[in-house]
Coordinates of C-alpha atoms in Angstrom, one line a residue:
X632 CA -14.6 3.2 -3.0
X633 CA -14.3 4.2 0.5
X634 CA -11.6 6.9 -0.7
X635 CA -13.9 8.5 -2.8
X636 CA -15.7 10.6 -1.0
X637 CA -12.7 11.5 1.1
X638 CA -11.0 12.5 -2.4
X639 CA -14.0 14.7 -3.1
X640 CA -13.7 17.3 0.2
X641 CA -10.3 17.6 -1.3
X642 CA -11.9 18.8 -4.6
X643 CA -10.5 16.1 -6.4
X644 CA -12.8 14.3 -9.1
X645 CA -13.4 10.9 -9.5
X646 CA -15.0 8.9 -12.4
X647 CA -15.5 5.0 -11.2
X648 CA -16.9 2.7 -13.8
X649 CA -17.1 -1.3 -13.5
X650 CA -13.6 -1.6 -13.1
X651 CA -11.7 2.0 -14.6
X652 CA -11.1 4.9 -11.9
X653 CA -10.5 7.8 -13.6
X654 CA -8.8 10.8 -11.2
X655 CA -8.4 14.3 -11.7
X656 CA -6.7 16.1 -9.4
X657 CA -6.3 19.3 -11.1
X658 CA -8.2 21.5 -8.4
X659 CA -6.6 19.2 -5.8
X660 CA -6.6 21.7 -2.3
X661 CA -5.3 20.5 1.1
X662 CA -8.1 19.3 3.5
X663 CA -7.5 18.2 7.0
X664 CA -9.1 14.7 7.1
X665 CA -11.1 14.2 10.2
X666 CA -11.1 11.1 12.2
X667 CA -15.1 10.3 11.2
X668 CA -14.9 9.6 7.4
X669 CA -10.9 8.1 8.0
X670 CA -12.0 5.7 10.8
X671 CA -14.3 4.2 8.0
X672 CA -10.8 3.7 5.7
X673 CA -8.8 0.8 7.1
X674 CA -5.5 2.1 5.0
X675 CA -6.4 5.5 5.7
X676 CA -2.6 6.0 7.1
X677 CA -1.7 6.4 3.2
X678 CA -3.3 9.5 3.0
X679 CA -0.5 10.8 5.5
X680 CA 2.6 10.7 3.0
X681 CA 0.7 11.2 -0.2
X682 CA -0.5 14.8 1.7
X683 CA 2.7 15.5 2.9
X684 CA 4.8 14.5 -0.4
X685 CA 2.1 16.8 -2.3
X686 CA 1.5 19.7 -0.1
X687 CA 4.5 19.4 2.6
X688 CA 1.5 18.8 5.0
X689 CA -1.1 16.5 6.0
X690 CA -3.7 16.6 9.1
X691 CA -5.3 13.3 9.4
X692 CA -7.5 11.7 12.0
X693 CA -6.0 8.6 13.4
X694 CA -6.3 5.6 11.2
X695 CA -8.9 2.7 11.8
X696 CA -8.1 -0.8 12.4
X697 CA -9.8 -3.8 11.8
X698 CA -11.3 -7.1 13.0
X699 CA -7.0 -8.2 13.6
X700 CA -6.3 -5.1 15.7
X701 CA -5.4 -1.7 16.0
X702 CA -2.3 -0.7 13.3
X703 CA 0.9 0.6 15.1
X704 CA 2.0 3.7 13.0
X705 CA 5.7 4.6 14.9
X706 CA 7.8 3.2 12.0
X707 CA 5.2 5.9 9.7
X708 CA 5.9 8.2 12.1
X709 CA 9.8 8.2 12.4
X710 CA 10.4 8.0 8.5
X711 CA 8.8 11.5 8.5
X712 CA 10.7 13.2 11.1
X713 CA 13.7 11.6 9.6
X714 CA 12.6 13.9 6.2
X715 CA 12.5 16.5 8.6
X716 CA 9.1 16.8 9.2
X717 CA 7.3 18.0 12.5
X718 CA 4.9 15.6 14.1
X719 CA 2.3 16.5 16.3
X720 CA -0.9 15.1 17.2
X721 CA -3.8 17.1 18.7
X722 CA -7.6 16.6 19.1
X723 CA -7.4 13.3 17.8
X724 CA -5.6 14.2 14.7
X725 CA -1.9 13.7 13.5
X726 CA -0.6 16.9 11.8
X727 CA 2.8 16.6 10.5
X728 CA 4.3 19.6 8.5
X729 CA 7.3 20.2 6.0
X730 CA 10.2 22.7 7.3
X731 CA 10.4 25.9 5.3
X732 CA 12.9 24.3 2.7
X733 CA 11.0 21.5 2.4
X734 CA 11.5 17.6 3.0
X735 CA 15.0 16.5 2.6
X736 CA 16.3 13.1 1.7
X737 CA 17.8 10.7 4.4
X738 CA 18.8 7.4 5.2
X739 CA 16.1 5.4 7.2
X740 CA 16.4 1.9 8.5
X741 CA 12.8 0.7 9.3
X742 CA 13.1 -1.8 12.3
X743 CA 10.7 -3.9 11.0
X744 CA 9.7 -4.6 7.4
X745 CA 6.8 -2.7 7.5
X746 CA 4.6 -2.4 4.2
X747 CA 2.7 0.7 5.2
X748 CA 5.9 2.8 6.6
X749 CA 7.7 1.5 3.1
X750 CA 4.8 2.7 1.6
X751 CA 4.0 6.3 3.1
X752 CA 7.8 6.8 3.3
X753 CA 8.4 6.1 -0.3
X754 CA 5.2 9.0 -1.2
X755 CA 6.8 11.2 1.3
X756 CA 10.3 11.3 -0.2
X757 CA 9.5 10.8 -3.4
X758 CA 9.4 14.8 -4.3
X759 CA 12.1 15.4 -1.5
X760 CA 15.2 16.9 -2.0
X761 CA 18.2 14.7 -2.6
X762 CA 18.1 11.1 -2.4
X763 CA 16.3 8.6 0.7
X764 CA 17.1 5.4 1.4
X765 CA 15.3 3.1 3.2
X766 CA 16.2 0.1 5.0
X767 CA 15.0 -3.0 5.6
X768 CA 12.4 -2.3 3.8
X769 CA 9.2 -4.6 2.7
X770 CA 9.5 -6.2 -0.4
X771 CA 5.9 -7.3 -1.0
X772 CA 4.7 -6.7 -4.5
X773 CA 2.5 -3.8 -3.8
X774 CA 5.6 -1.9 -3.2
X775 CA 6.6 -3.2 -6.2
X776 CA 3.4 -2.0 -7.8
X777 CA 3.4 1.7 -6.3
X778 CA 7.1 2.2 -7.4
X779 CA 6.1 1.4 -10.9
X780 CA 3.2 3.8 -10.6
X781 CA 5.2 6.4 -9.3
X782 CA 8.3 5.9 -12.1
X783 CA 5.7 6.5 -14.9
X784 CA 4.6 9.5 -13.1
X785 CA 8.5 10.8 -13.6
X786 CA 9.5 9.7 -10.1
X787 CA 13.3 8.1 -9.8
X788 CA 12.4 5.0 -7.7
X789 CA 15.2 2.4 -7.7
X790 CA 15.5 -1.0 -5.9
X791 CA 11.5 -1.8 -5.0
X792 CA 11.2 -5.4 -4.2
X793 CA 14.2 -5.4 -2.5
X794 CA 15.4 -4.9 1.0
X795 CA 16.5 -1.3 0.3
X796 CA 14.9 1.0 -2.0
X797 CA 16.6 4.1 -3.0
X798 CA 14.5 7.8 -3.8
X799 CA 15.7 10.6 -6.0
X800 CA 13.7 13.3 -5.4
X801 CA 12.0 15.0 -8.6
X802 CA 10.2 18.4 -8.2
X803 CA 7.0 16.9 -9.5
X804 CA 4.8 13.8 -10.8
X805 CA 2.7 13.8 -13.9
X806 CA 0.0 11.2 -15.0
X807 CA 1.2 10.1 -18.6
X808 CA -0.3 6.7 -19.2
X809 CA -2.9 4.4 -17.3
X810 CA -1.9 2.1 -14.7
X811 CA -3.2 -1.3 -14.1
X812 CA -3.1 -2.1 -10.3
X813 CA -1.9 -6.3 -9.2
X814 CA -5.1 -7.9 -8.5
X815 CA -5.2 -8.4 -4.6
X816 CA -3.8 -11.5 -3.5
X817 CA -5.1 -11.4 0.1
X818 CA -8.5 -11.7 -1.4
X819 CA -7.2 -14.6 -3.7
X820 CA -5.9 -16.6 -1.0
X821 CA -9.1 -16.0 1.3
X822 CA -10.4 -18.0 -1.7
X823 CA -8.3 -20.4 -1.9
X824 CA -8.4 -21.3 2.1
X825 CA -12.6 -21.4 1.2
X826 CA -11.7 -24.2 -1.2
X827 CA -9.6 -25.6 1.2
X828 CA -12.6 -26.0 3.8
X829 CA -15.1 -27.1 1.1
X830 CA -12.8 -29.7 -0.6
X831 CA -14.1 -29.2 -4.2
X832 CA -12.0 -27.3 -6.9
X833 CA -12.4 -23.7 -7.3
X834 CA -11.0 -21.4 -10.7
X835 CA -9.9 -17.6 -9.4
X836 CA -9.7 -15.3 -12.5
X837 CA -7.0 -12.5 -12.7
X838 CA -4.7 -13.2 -10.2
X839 CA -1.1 -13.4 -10.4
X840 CA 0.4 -17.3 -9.6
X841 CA 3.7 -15.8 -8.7
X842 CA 1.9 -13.6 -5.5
X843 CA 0.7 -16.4 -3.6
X844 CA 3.9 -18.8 -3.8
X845 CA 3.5 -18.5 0.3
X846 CA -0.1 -19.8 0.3
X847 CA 0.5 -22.6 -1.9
X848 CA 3.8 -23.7 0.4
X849 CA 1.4 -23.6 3.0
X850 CA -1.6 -25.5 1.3
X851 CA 0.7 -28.2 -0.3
X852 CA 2.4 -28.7 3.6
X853 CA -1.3 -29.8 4.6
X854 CA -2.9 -31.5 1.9
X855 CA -3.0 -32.7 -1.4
X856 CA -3.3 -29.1 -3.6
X857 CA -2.3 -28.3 -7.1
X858 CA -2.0 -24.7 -8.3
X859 CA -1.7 -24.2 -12.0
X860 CA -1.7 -20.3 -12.4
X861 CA -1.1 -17.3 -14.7
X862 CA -1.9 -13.8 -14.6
X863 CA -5.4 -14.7 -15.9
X864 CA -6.8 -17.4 -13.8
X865 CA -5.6 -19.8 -11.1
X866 CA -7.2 -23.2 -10.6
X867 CA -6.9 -24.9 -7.2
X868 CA -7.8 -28.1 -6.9
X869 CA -7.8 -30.1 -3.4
X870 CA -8.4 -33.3 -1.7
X871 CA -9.9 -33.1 1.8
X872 CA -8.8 -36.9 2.5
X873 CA -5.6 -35.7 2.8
X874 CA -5.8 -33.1 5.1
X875 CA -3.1 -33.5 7.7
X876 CA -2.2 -30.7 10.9
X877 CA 0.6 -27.8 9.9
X878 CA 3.1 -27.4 12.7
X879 CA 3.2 -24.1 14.9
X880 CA 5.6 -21.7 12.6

């Protein structure tokens, strides 16, 4: 909900209702996005490709961080200018801007698997000319989940949970049927580290088992833990009196 009122200066509306947001971005106009209202958006670094994919530019005020840290942006920042756009940043803002022609398609090797630079790139090139590959790029299911968006949008996205995604640029995207986003499995598995400390079972409802294959390595490594999940509901159940250290990884 934090995006929303960012969405609004940009004259897009927004219906949110329990758990449907509905988005109309018909009167959609570029905005630059000062640092106040993005500072208060942790991800607020997406807004840099979606702008620049949509209107070939995008002025945004640096992005926020959180209680882990600040959130390095080079890799962002070098799969734009390798679209062949200009980066500059003044007055506490990053304004990056389009050439003339447009973004074009190129081959970009991210030097670590970053999911926001897979991300932004991926918005960026999608309505770029010719085709982008990317490199070494993340394979978390969220990038699985945008690309499938973005495909039902008309978007040629090929390759998503792999370690190299290819882009056909298409001139543009066009809501045609709902999209249900992957319930967030960062939340689940603050959950299930909560069960973990209390020692009782716990049920988590929508959640996708599959998504949190690393936590559950992790929580059978040091206890006693059993997972039974679906895309419905996960039910952890663990036994404190078998708690044991987990090595330094």
């Amino acid at each position: 909900t934090c995006a929303l009122p960012i969405l609004s200066e940009m004259d897009v509306h927004c219906d949110f209702r329990e758990t449907t947001l509905q988005i109309d971005p018909t009167e959609i106009k570029m905005s630059p996005l000062p640092a106040g209202k993005i500072k208060s958006l942790r991800a607020s670094y997406y807004f840099m490709g979606a702008l620049l994919g949509r209107f070939g530019k995008a002025v945004v005020g640096f992005p926020g961080g959180d209680d882990i840290g600040p959130r390095p942006i080079d890799q962002h920042i070098m799969g734009f200018q390798s679209l062949g756009a200009d980066v500059r940043y003044e007055n506490e803002q990053i304004v990056i801007t389009a050439p003339d022609e447009g973004l074009k398609g190129a081959q970009i090797h991210l030097k670590m698997a970053s999911v926001g630079a897979t991300m932004n790139i991926i918005m960026a090139s999608v309505t770029a000319s010719d085709r982008t590959v990317i490199e070494n790029a993340a394979k978390e299911p969220e990038i699985i989940d945008l690309a499938t968006f973005l495909n039902n949008m008309g978007a040629k996205i090929r390759g998503a949970g792999t370690d190299t995604i290819r882009i056909d640029g298409v001139d543009r995207l066009e809501a045609k049927v709902p999209h249900t986003i992957i319930p967030d499995r960062i939340e689940a598995g603050t959950y299930i580290s909560m069960a973990a400390c209390i020692g009782n079972g716990i049920r988590i409802h929508n959640i996708i088992a599959e998504h949190l294959e690393r936590v559950h390595m992790f929580c059978t490594h040091a206890q006693d833990v059993s997972l039974d999940g679906c895309v419905c509901a996960l039910v952890v159940k663990i036994a404190v009196s078998h708690l044991s250290p987990l090595e330094q990884i």
